[in-house]
Amino acid sequence: MVEAKLNSPVRQVRQEPQALVVTLAGDVDLHRTPELQQELVRVVERRPRRIVLDLTAVQYMDSSGVASLVKLLSSTRRQNIELKLCGMAPRVKSIFEITRLDTVFDICPALKDALA
Amino acid sequence: MIDKADSLLDAPVAPAAAAEAPPPAIAVVDLVSVLDGRPVLDGVSFDVPRGKTLVIMGPSGCGKTTLLRHLIGSMRPTRGRVELLGHNLGELAERDLEAVRRRFGILFQSGALFNSMTVAENVALPLREHTRLDAATIDVIVKMKLELVNLRAAANRMPAEISGGMKKRAGLARAIALDPEVLFYDEPSAGLDPVTSAEIDQLIIDLTDKLGVTSVVVTHEMDSAFRVADTMVMLDEGKVLRTGARQEFQLLRDGPPTGDRASDLIRQFLTGSSHGPITDRRLSGGYADDILMAAGRAGRPLWTGWR
């Protein structure tokens, strides 16, 4: 299990039987996306079969945060890694809906659904 | 560096403060703006709550454009103040004002695109200038913003190659590139066909309802105004004639004349009638004195038949 670094929205990375679960928390914005992107690269380098991004504790995500997840999706697709997002607060989900990215990502209501 | 979420958790919470309404996104307090010795704005006051849309309207020359310039900090008040996101714009140094400007976006009437750049390059410009994001991240954001305004297919076209409505949508994509907390729209529907106008209105509504953006819309288009507004301000001759919820203005528009001059003036403006206080004022205004003075200046009486 990997714990949080200062200024990174990645709070925890832990291996579950079904997937590598990455927990994000707080604001995922312009000030924190460089760290987020670096950590997501390291997550992909572990080559899990499935990555689940748990967004339950994310209060706000701006376009740079969403763009970081798009880059992650691009990377996982190239390497045949399954990617699921879960636990989106309504305001965060709205960003995906308004930019029609809810049709691009596999979005589950809760972590248990993403691990099913 | 202290994590923002942790520091919030550690901060003491005053129980009384928790129940208070959040401060408005914009507070205009007794704003006076004098240009060439003439008060263009005279004691204007109103609030815009966070996440709501205010429409500013009024007859030509009523001070709307000057008010918009004060709201974006490009003019300093003669008296009074404009608070935007908690900052008194009149007291900010230029550097601090620049930081506040990054938190709002403006959709100019013409779209105000750079003609030498493609649509995508125009949208990318604020991201390149004000962030340190890498090129790939910027490209993804630009595609997201263009998709939002339904203009992704025109990403590589030059402004000269697209219609007025597309230019306006491209201008909106650029205005929201940095995820502003407040958006100012200067005549967003002007010159657009009804469908494009309704599409722009829907975008304003979506940005407010889904993303919590606070919007200020200056417009003459009443259909558009009633579609997007939560609250409205009617300006006349530099003063606030009335401010209230959209529904209050709808009642005025749909009801009969009341005999109250202010109400009837607003009603005439909202219905676009050619009869009412606005027209009466334009038709009066010392016409007789004016024309007789002109005749006198010419050195001859106006109508020699009365001699």
CSV table of C-alpha atoms in Angstrom, one decimal:
chain,number,residue,atom,x,y,z
A,1,MET,CA,0.0,0.0,0.0
A,2,VAL,CA,1.3,3.4,-0.9
A,3,GLU,CA,0.3,6.4,1.2
A,4,ALA,CA,-0.3,10.0,0.3
A,5,LYS,CA,2.3,12.6,-0.7
A,6,LEU,CA,1.9,16.3,0.2
A,7,ASN,CA,0.0,18.2,-2.5
A,8,SER,CA,-1.0,15.1,-4.3
A,9,PRO,CA,-4.7,14.2,-4.7
A,10,VAL,CA,-3.7,10.5,-4.6
A,11,ARG,CA,-4.4,9.4,-1.0
A,12,GLN,CA,-3.8,5.7,-1.3
A,13,VAL,CA,-2.9,3.0,-3.8
A,14,ARG,CA,-3.8,-0.5,-2.7
A,15,GLN,CA,-4.0,-3.9,-4.4
A,16,GLU,CA,-7.4,-5.6,-4.1
A,17,PRO,CA,-7.9,-9.1,-5.6
A,18,GLN,CA,-9.9,-7.6,-8.5
A,19,ALA,CA,-8.0,-4.4,-9.1
A,20,LEU,CA,-5.5,-1.8,-8.2
A,21,VAL,CA,-7.5,0.8,-6.3
A,22,VAL,CA,-6.3,4.4,-6.4
A,23,THR,CA,-8.1,6.7,-4.0
A,24,LEU,CA,-8.1,10.4,-4.7
A,25,ALA,CA,-9.2,13.1,-2.3
A,26,GLY,CA,-9.7,16.8,-2.0
A,27,ASP,CA,-9.6,19.1,-4.9
A,28,VAL,CA,-8.1,17.8,-8.2
A,29,ASP,CA,-7.2,21.0,-9.9
A,30,LEU,CA,-4.5,22.9,-11.8
A,31,HIS,CA,-2.3,23.1,-8.7
A,32,ARG,CA,-2.2,19.3,-8.1
A,33,THR,CA,-2.4,17.8,-11.6
A,34,PRO,CA,1.3,17.6,-12.2
A,35,GLU,CA,1.7,15.4,-9.1
A,36,LEU,CA,-1.4,13.4,-10.1
A,37,GLN,CA,-0.1,12.7,-13.6
A,38,GLN,CA,3.2,11.6,-12.2
A,39,GLU,CA,1.6,9.2,-9.8
A,40,LEU,CA,-0.8,7.8,-12.4
A,41,VAL,CA,2.1,7.0,-14.7
A,42,ARG,CA,3.7,5.0,-11.9
A,43,VAL,CA,0.3,3.2,-11.3
A,44,VAL,CA,0.1,2.2,-15.0
A,45,GLU,CA,3.8,1.0,-14.9
A,46,ARG,CA,2.7,-1.6,-12.4
A,47,ARG,CA,0.7,-3.2,-15.2
A,48,PRO,CA,-2.4,-4.3,-13.3
A,49,ARG,CA,-5.3,-6.0,-15.1
A,50,ARG,CA,-7.7,-3.4,-13.8
A,51,ILE,CA,-7.4,0.1,-12.2
A,52,VAL,CA,-10.2,1.5,-10.2
A,53,LEU,CA,-10.1,5.2,-9.4
A,54,ASP,CA,-12.1,5.9,-6.3
A,55,LEU,CA,-13.3,9.5,-6.4
A,56,THR,CA,-15.6,9.3,-3.4
A,57,ALA,CA,-13.5,11.9,-1.4
A,58,VAL,CA,-13.0,14.3,-4.4
A,59,GLN,CA,-14.8,17.5,-3.7
A,60,TYR,CA,-13.9,19.4,-6.9
A,61,MET,CA,-12.3,18.5,-10.2
A,62,ASP,CA,-11.3,21.1,-12.8
A,63,SER,CA,-10.6,20.6,-16.5
A,64,SER,CA,-7.0,19.8,-15.9
A,65,GLY,CA,-8.0,17.0,-13.5
A,66,VAL,CA,-10.4,15.6,-16.1
A,67,ALA,CA,-7.7,15.9,-18.8
A,68,SER,CA,-5.3,13.9,-16.5
A,69,LEU,CA,-7.9,11.1,-16.3
A,70,VAL,CA,-8.3,11.2,-20.1
A,71,LYS,CA,-4.5,10.8,-20.5
A,72,LEU,CA,-4.7,7.9,-18.0
A,73,LEU,CA,-7.5,6.3,-20.1
A,74,SER,CA,-5.5,6.7,-23.3
A,75,SER,CA,-2.5,5.0,-21.6
A,76,THR,CA,-4.5,2.1,-20.1
A,77,ARG,CA,-6.2,1.4,-23.4
A,78,ARG,CA,-2.9,1.1,-25.2
A,79,GLN,CA,-1.8,-1.4,-22.6
A,80,ASN,CA,-5.0,-3.4,-22.4
A,81,ILE,CA,-5.6,-2.3,-18.8
A,82,GLU,CA,-9.2,-2.0,-17.7
A,83,LEU,CA,-10.0,1.4,-16.1
A,84,LYS,CA,-13.1,2.2,-14.0
A,85,LEU,CA,-14.0,5.4,-12.2
A,86,CYS,CA,-16.3,5.3,-9.2
A,87,GLY,CA,-17.9,7.3,-6.4
A,88,MET,CA,-18.3,10.6,-8.2
A,89,ALA,CA,-20.0,13.4,-6.3
A,90,PRO,CA,-22.8,15.0,-8.4
A,91,ARG,CA,-20.7,18.1,-9.1
A,92,VAL,CA,-17.8,16.0,-10.4
A,93,LYS,CA,-20.1,13.8,-12.4
A,94,SER,CA,-21.6,17.0,-14.0
A,95,ILE,CA,-18.2,17.9,-15.5
A,96,PHE,CA,-18.0,14.5,-17.2
A,97,GLU,CA,-21.6,14.8,-18.4
A,98,ILE,CA,-21.3,18.4,-19.7
A,99,THR,CA,-18.2,17.4,-21.7
A,100,ARG,CA,-19.8,14.1,-22.8
A,101,LEU,CA,-16.9,12.2,-21.2
A,102,ASP,CA,-19.4,10.0,-19.3
A,103,THR,CA,-19.8,8.2,-22.6
A,104,VAL,CA,-16.1,7.6,-22.9
A,105,PHE,CA,-15.3,6.4,-19.3
A,106,ASP,CA,-16.6,3.4,-17.5
A,107,ILE,CA,-18.2,5.0,-14.5
A,108,CYS,CA,-19.6,3.0,-11.6
A,109,PRO,CA,-21.7,4.4,-8.8
A,110,ALA,CA,-19.6,2.9,-5.9
A,111,LEU,CA,-16.4,1.1,-5.3
A,112,LYS,CA,-18.2,-2.2,-4.8
A,113,ASP,CA,-19.7,-1.9,-8.3
A,114,ALA,CA,-16.3,-1.2,-9.8
A,115,LEU,CA,-14.8,-4.2,-8.1
A,116,ALA,CA,-17.6,-6.6,-9.1
B,1,MET,CA,3.2,22.5,1.7
B,2,ILE,CA,0.1,22.0,3.8
B,3,ASP,CA,-2.6,20.0,2.1
B,4,LYS,CA,-5.7,22.1,1.5
B,5,ALA,CA,-8.2,19.4,2.5
B,6,ASP,CA,-6.3,18.7,5.7
B,7,SER,CA,-6.0,22.3,6.7
B,8,LEU,CA,-9.7,22.7,6.2
B,9,LEU,CA,-10.3,19.7,8.5
B,10,ASP,CA,-8.0,21.2,11.1
B,11,ALA,CA,-9.6,24.6,11.0
B,12,PRO,CA,-12.0,25.5,13.8
B,13,VAL,CA,-15.6,25.9,12.7
B,14,ALA,CA,-17.7,28.6,14.2
B,15,PRO,CA,-21.2,27.1,14.6
B,16,ALA,CA,-22.9,30.5,14.0
B,17,ALA,CA,-21.0,31.1,10.8
B,18,ALA,CA,-21.9,27.7,9.4
B,19,ALA,CA,-25.6,28.8,9.1
B,20,GLU,CA,-24.8,32.1,7.4
B,21,ALA,CA,-25.5,32.5,3.6
B,22,PRO,CA,-22.3,32.4,1.6
B,23,PRO,CA,-21.1,35.9,0.4
B,24,PRO,CA,-22.3,36.8,-3.1
B,25,ALA,CA,-19.9,36.3,-6.0
B,26,ILE,CA,-20.4,39.9,-7.0
B,27,ALA,CA,-21.5,42.9,-4.8
B,28,VAL,CA,-21.9,46.3,-6.4
B,29,VAL,CA,-22.3,49.0,-3.7
B,30,ASP,CA,-23.4,52.5,-4.5
B,31,LEU,CA,-21.4,52.6,-7.7
B,32,VAL,CA,-20.9,56.0,-9.2
B,33,SER,CA,-19.0,56.5,-12.5
B,34,VAL,CA,-18.5,60.0,-13.8
B,35,LEU,CA,-17.2,60.4,-17.4
B,36,ASP,CA,-16.4,63.8,-18.8
B,37,GLY,CA,-18.2,65.4,-15.9
B,38,ARG,CA,-21.4,63.4,-16.5
B,39,PRO,CA,-22.6,60.6,-14.2
B,40,VAL,CA,-22.9,57.5,-16.4
B,41,LEU,CA,-23.7,55.3,-13.4
B,42,ASP,CA,-25.3,57.0,-10.4
B,43,GLY,CA,-25.6,55.0,-7.1
B,44,VAL,CA,-25.9,51.5,-8.6
B,45,SER,CA,-26.2,48.6,-6.1
B,46,PHE,CA,-27.0,44.9,-6.5
B,47,ASP,CA,-25.7,41.4,-5.6
B,48,VAL,CA,-25.2,38.3,-7.7
B,49,PRO,CA,-25.3,35.1,-5.5
B,50,ARG,CA,-22.8,32.4,-6.3
B,51,GLY,CA,-24.0,30.0,-9.0
B,52,LYS,CA,-26.8,32.2,-10.2
B,53,THR,CA,-27.3,34.2,-13.4
B,54,LEU,CA,-28.0,37.9,-13.4
B,55,VAL,CA,-29.3,39.6,-16.6
B,56,ILE,CA,-28.5,43.4,-16.9
B,57,MET,CA,-30.8,45.2,-19.3
B,58,GLY,CA,-31.9,48.7,-20.2
B,59,PRO,CA,-32.4,51.1,-23.1
B,60,SER,CA,-29.4,52.1,-25.2
B,61,GLY,CA,-27.1,54.5,-23.4
B,62,CYS,CA,-28.4,53.5,-19.9
B,63,GLY,CA,-24.9,52.6,-18.7
B,64,LYS,CA,-24.8,48.8,-19.3
B,65,THR,CA,-21.5,48.8,-21.0
B,66,THR,CA,-19.9,51.1,-18.4
B,67,LEU,CA,-21.3,48.8,-15.7
B,68,LEU,CA,-19.8,45.8,-17.4
B,69,ARG,CA,-16.4,47.5,-17.5
B,70,HIS,CA,-16.6,48.2,-13.8
B,71,LEU,CA,-17.5,44.5,-13.1
B,72,ILE,CA,-14.5,43.2,-14.9
B,73,GLY,CA,-12.2,45.8,-13.3
B,74,SER,CA,-11.3,47.7,-16.4
B,75,MET,CA,-12.7,50.9,-14.9
B,76,ARG,CA,-12.3,52.3,-11.4
B,77,PRO,CA,-15.3,53.7,-9.6
B,78,THR,CA,-15.6,57.5,-9.0
B,79,ARG,CA,-17.4,56.4,-5.8
B,80,GLY,CA,-18.7,53.2,-4.3
B,81,ARG,CA,-17.2,49.7,-4.9
B,82,VAL,CA,-17.4,46.5,-6.9
B,83,GLU,CA,-16.5,43.4,-5.0
B,84,LEU,CA,-15.8,40.3,-7.2
B,85,LEU,CA,-15.2,37.0,-5.4
B,86,GLY,CA,-14.5,38.9,-2.2
B,87,HIS,CA,-12.1,41.4,-3.7
B,88,ASN,CA,-12.7,45.1,-3.9
B,89,LEU,CA,-11.6,45.7,-7.5
B,90,GLY,CA,-11.1,49.4,-7.0
B,91,GLU,CA,-8.5,48.8,-4.3
B,92,LEU,CA,-6.4,46.1,-6.0
B,93,ALA,CA,-3.0,46.7,-7.5
B,94,GLU,CA,-2.7,45.7,-11.2
B,95,ARG,CA,-0.9,42.5,-10.3
B,96,ASP,CA,-3.6,41.4,-7.8
B,97,LEU,CA,-6.3,42.4,-10.3
B,98,GLU,CA,-4.6,40.1,-12.8
B,99,ALA,CA,-4.9,37.2,-10.4
B,100,VAL,CA,-8.6,37.9,-10.0
B,101,ARG,CA,-9.1,38.2,-13.7
B,102,ARG,CA,-7.9,34.6,-14.1
B,103,ARG,CA,-10.9,33.5,-12.1
B,104,PHE,CA,-13.5,35.0,-14.5
B,105,GLY,CA,-14.1,34.7,-18.2
B,106,ILE,CA,-15.6,37.1,-20.7
B,107,LEU,CA,-17.6,36.3,-23.9
B,108,PHE,CA,-17.3,39.4,-26.0
B,109,GLN,CA,-20.0,40.4,-28.4
B,110,SER,CA,-17.9,39.6,-31.5
B,111,GLY,CA,-16.2,36.5,-30.0
B,112,ALA,CA,-13.0,38.5,-30.2
B,113,LEU,CA,-10.9,35.7,-31.7
B,114,PHE,CA,-7.4,36.1,-33.0
B,115,ASN,CA,-7.7,35.9,-36.7
B,116,SER,CA,-4.2,34.6,-37.2
B,117,MET,CA,-4.9,31.5,-35.1
B,118,THR,CA,-7.1,28.5,-35.6
B,119,VAL,CA,-10.1,28.0,-33.4
B,120,ALA,CA,-8.2,25.4,-31.3
B,121,GLU,CA,-5.2,27.7,-30.9
B,122,ASN,CA,-7.6,30.5,-29.7
B,123,VAL,CA,-9.0,28.2,-27.0
B,124,ALA,CA,-5.6,27.0,-26.0
B,125,LEU,CA,-4.2,30.5,-25.6
B,126,PRO,CA,-5.2,31.2,-22.0
B,127,LEU,CA,-4.0,27.7,-21.0
B,128,ARG,CA,-0.6,28.3,-22.6
B,129,GLU,CA,-0.3,31.8,-21.1
B,130,HIS,CA,-1.6,31.2,-17.6
B,131,THR,CA,-0.7,27.6,-16.7
B,132,ARG,CA,2.2,25.3,-16.9
B,133,LEU,CA,0.2,22.4,-18.3
B,134,ASP,CA,2.0,20.2,-20.9
B,135,ALA,CA,0.9,20.3,-24.5
B,136,ALA,CA,-1.0,17.0,-24.4
B,137,THR,CA,-3.1,18.1,-21.4
B,138,ILE,CA,-3.8,21.4,-23.1
B,139,ASP,CA,-4.9,19.6,-26.2
B,140,VAL,CA,-7.3,17.4,-24.2
B,141,ILE,CA,-8.8,20.4,-22.5
B,142,VAL,CA,-9.2,22.3,-25.8
B,143,LYS,CA,-11.1,19.3,-27.2
B,144,MET,CA,-13.3,19.1,-24.1
B,145,LYS,CA,-14.2,22.8,-24.4
B,146,LEU,CA,-14.9,22.6,-28.1
B,147,GLU,CA,-17.1,19.5,-27.6
B,148,LEU,CA,-19.0,21.5,-24.9
B,149,VAL,CA,-19.8,24.2,-27.4
B,150,ASN,CA,-20.4,21.7,-30.2
B,151,LEU,CA,-17.4,23.0,-32.3
B,152,ARG,CA,-14.9,20.2,-32.2
B,153,ALA,CA,-15.2,19.7,-36.0
B,154,ALA,CA,-14.1,23.3,-36.5
B,155,ALA,CA,-11.0,23.0,-34.3
B,156,ASN,CA,-8.5,23.6,-37.2
B,157,ARG,CA,-10.4,26.2,-39.1
B,158,MET,CA,-9.5,29.9,-39.1
B,159,PRO,CA,-12.0,32.5,-37.6
B,160,ALA,CA,-12.5,33.9,-41.1
B,161,GLU,CA,-13.8,30.5,-42.3
B,162,ILE,CA,-16.6,30.1,-39.7
B,163,SER,CA,-20.0,31.8,-39.1
B,164,GLY,CA,-20.8,34.4,-36.6
B,165,GLY,CA,-22.5,31.9,-34.4
B,166,MET,CA,-19.5,29.6,-34.5
B,167,LYS,CA,-17.2,32.5,-33.6
B,168,LYS,CA,-19.3,33.2,-30.6
B,169,ARG,CA,-19.2,29.6,-29.5
B,170,ALA,CA,-15.5,29.5,-30.0
B,171,GLY,CA,-15.2,32.7,-27.9
B,172,LEU,CA,-17.2,30.9,-25.2
B,173,ALA,CA,-14.9,27.9,-25.4
B,174,ARG,CA,-12.0,30.2,-24.8
B,175,ALA,CA,-13.8,32.1,-22.0
B,176,ILE,CA,-14.2,28.8,-20.1
B,177,ALA,CA,-10.8,27.4,-20.9
B,178,LEU,CA,-9.5,28.2,-17.4
B,179,ASP,CA,-12.7,27.0,-15.6
B,180,PRO,CA,-13.8,30.4,-14.4
B,181,GLU,CA,-15.9,30.9,-11.4
B,182,VAL,CA,-17.7,33.9,-13.0
B,183,LEU,CA,-18.6,34.4,-16.6
B,184,PHE,CA,-19.5,37.8,-18.2
B,185,TYR,CA,-21.5,37.7,-21.4
B,186,ASP,CA,-21.8,40.9,-23.5
B,187,GLU,CA,-24.8,40.5,-25.8
B,188,PRO,CA,-24.3,36.8,-26.3
B,189,SER,CA,-27.3,36.4,-28.7
B,190,ALA,CA,-26.8,39.5,-30.8
B,191,GLY,CA,-26.7,38.7,-34.5
B,192,LEU,CA,-27.5,35.0,-34.0
B,193,ASP,CA,-30.3,33.0,-35.6
B,194,PRO,CA,-32.9,31.8,-33.1
B,195,VAL,CA,-31.6,28.2,-32.9
B,196,THR,CA,-28.0,29.3,-32.3
B,197,SER,CA,-29.2,31.8,-29.8
B,198,ALA,CA,-31.1,29.1,-27.9
B,199,GLU,CA,-28.1,26.9,-28.0
B,200,ILE,CA,-25.9,29.6,-26.4
B,201,ASP,CA,-28.6,30.2,-23.8
B,202,GLN,CA,-28.6,26.4,-23.0
B,203,LEU,CA,-24.8,26.5,-22.5
B,204,ILE,CA,-25.2,29.5,-20.1
B,205,ILE,CA,-27.8,27.5,-18.2
B,206,ASP,CA,-25.7,24.3,-18.1
B,207,LEU,CA,-22.6,26.1,-16.9
B,208,THR,CA,-24.6,27.6,-14.1
B,209,ASP,CA,-26.7,24.6,-13.1
B,210,LYS,CA,-24.2,21.8,-13.6
B,211,LEU,CA,-20.9,23.5,-12.8
B,212,GLY,CA,-22.0,26.3,-10.5
B,213,VAL,CA,-20.6,29.1,-12.6
B,214,THR,CA,-21.9,32.6,-11.7
B,215,SER,CA,-23.0,34.4,-14.8
B,216,VAL,CA,-23.7,38.1,-15.7
B,217,VAL,CA,-25.4,38.6,-19.0
B,218,VAL,CA,-25.8,42.0,-20.7
B,219,THR,CA,-28.5,41.6,-23.3
B,220,HIS,CA,-31.2,43.3,-25.3
B,221,GLU,CA,-32.7,40.0,-26.4
B,222,MET,CA,-35.7,39.5,-24.1
B,223,ASP,CA,-36.4,35.8,-25.1
B,224,SER,CA,-32.8,35.0,-24.2
B,225,ALA,CA,-33.0,37.1,-21.0
B,226,PHE,CA,-36.0,35.3,-19.7
B,227,ARG,CA,-34.5,31.9,-20.6
B,228,VAL,CA,-31.3,32.3,-18.6
B,229,ALA,CA,-32.0,34.8,-15.8
B,230,ASP,CA,-32.4,34.0,-12.1
B,231,THR,CA,-32.4,37.7,-11.3
B,232,MET,CA,-32.6,40.8,-13.4
B,233,VAL,CA,-31.5,44.4,-13.1
B,234,MET,CA,-33.1,47.1,-15.2
B,235,LEU,CA,-31.0,50.2,-15.7
B,236,ASP,CA,-32.2,53.5,-16.8
B,237,GLU,CA,-30.2,56.7,-17.2
B,238,GLY,CA,-27.4,55.3,-15.0
B,239,LYS,CA,-29.6,54.2,-12.1
B,240,VAL,CA,-31.1,50.9,-11.1
B,241,LEU,CA,-34.8,51.2,-11.9
B,242,ARG,CA,-35.6,47.8,-10.5
B,243,THR,CA,-33.9,44.6,-9.5
B,244,GLY,CA,-35.6,41.3,-8.7
B,245,ALA,CA,-36.3,37.7,-9.6
B,246,ARG,CA,-37.1,36.8,-13.2
B,247,GLN,CA,-40.7,36.0,-12.2
B,248,GLU,CA,-41.3,39.6,-11.0
B,249,PHE,CA,-40.2,40.9,-14.4
B,250,GLN,CA,-42.4,38.3,-16.1
B,251,LEU,CA,-45.4,39.6,-14.2
B,252,LEU,CA,-44.6,43.1,-15.2
B,253,ARG,CA,-44.2,42.1,-18.9
B,254,ASP,CA,-47.4,40.1,-19.0
B,255,GLY,CA,-49.6,42.4,-16.9
B,256,PRO,CA,-51.4,45.6,-18.0
B,257,PRO,CA,-49.9,49.1,-17.7
B,258,THR,CA,-50.0,50.2,-14.1
B,259,GLY,CA,-49.7,54.0,-14.3
B,260,ASP,CA,-46.5,53.8,-12.3
B,261,ARG,CA,-43.8,55.3,-14.5
B,262,ALA,CA,-41.0,53.0,-13.6
B,263,SER,CA,-43.1,49.9,-14.0
B,264,ASP,CA,-44.5,51.1,-17.3
B,265,LEU,CA,-41.0,51.9,-18.6
B,266,ILE,CA,-39.8,48.4,-17.7
B,267,ARG,CA,-42.9,46.9,-19.3
B,268,GLN,CA,-42.4,48.9,-22.5
B,269,PHE,CA,-38.8,47.7,-22.6
B,270,LEU,CA,-39.7,44.1,-22.0
B,271,THR,CA,-42.5,44.0,-24.5
B,272,GLY,CA,-40.6,46.0,-27.1
B,273,SER,CA,-43.5,48.3,-27.6
B,274,SER,CA,-43.2,51.6,-29.5
B,275,HIS,CA,-45.5,53.3,-27.1
B,276,GLY,CA,-44.6,54.2,-23.5
B,277,PRO,CA,-42.4,56.3,-21.2
B,278,ILE,CA,-39.2,55.5,-23.1
B,279,THR,CA,-40.6,56.7,-26.4
B,280,ASP,CA,-42.3,59.7,-24.7
B,281,ARG,CA,-39.0,60.8,-23.3
B,282,ARG,CA,-37.2,60.5,-26.6
B,283,LEU,CA,-39.9,62.5,-28.3
B,284,SER,CA,-39.8,65.3,-25.7
B,285,GLY,CA,-36.4,66.5,-24.4
B,286,GLY,CA,-36.8,70.2,-25.4
B,287,TYR,CA,-37.3,69.7,-29.1
B,288,ALA,CA,-39.1,73.0,-29.6
B,289,ASP,CA,-36.3,74.9,-27.8
B,290,ASP,CA,-33.7,73.0,-29.8
B,291,ILE,CA,-35.2,73.7,-33.2
B,292,LEU,CA,-36.0,77.3,-32.5
B,293,MET,CA,-32.4,77.8,-31.3
B,294,ALA,CA,-31.2,76.3,-34.5
B,295,ALA,CA,-33.3,78.6,-36.5
B,296,GLY,CA,-32.1,81.6,-34.5
B,297,ARG,CA,-28.5,80.6,-35.1
B,298,ALA,CA,-29.1,80.5,-38.8
B,299,GLY,CA,-30.1,84.2,-38.6
B,300,ARG,CA,-33.7,83.9,-39.6
B,301,PRO,CA,-37.0,83.0,-38.0
B,302,LEU,CA,-38.2,79.4,-38.3
B,303,TRP,CA,-41.5,80.3,-40.1
B,304,THR,CA,-41.7,83.6,-41.8
B,305,GLY,CA,-45.4,83.3,-42.3
B,306,TRP,CA,-46.0,84.5,-38.7
B,307,ARG,CA,-44.3,87.8,-39.3
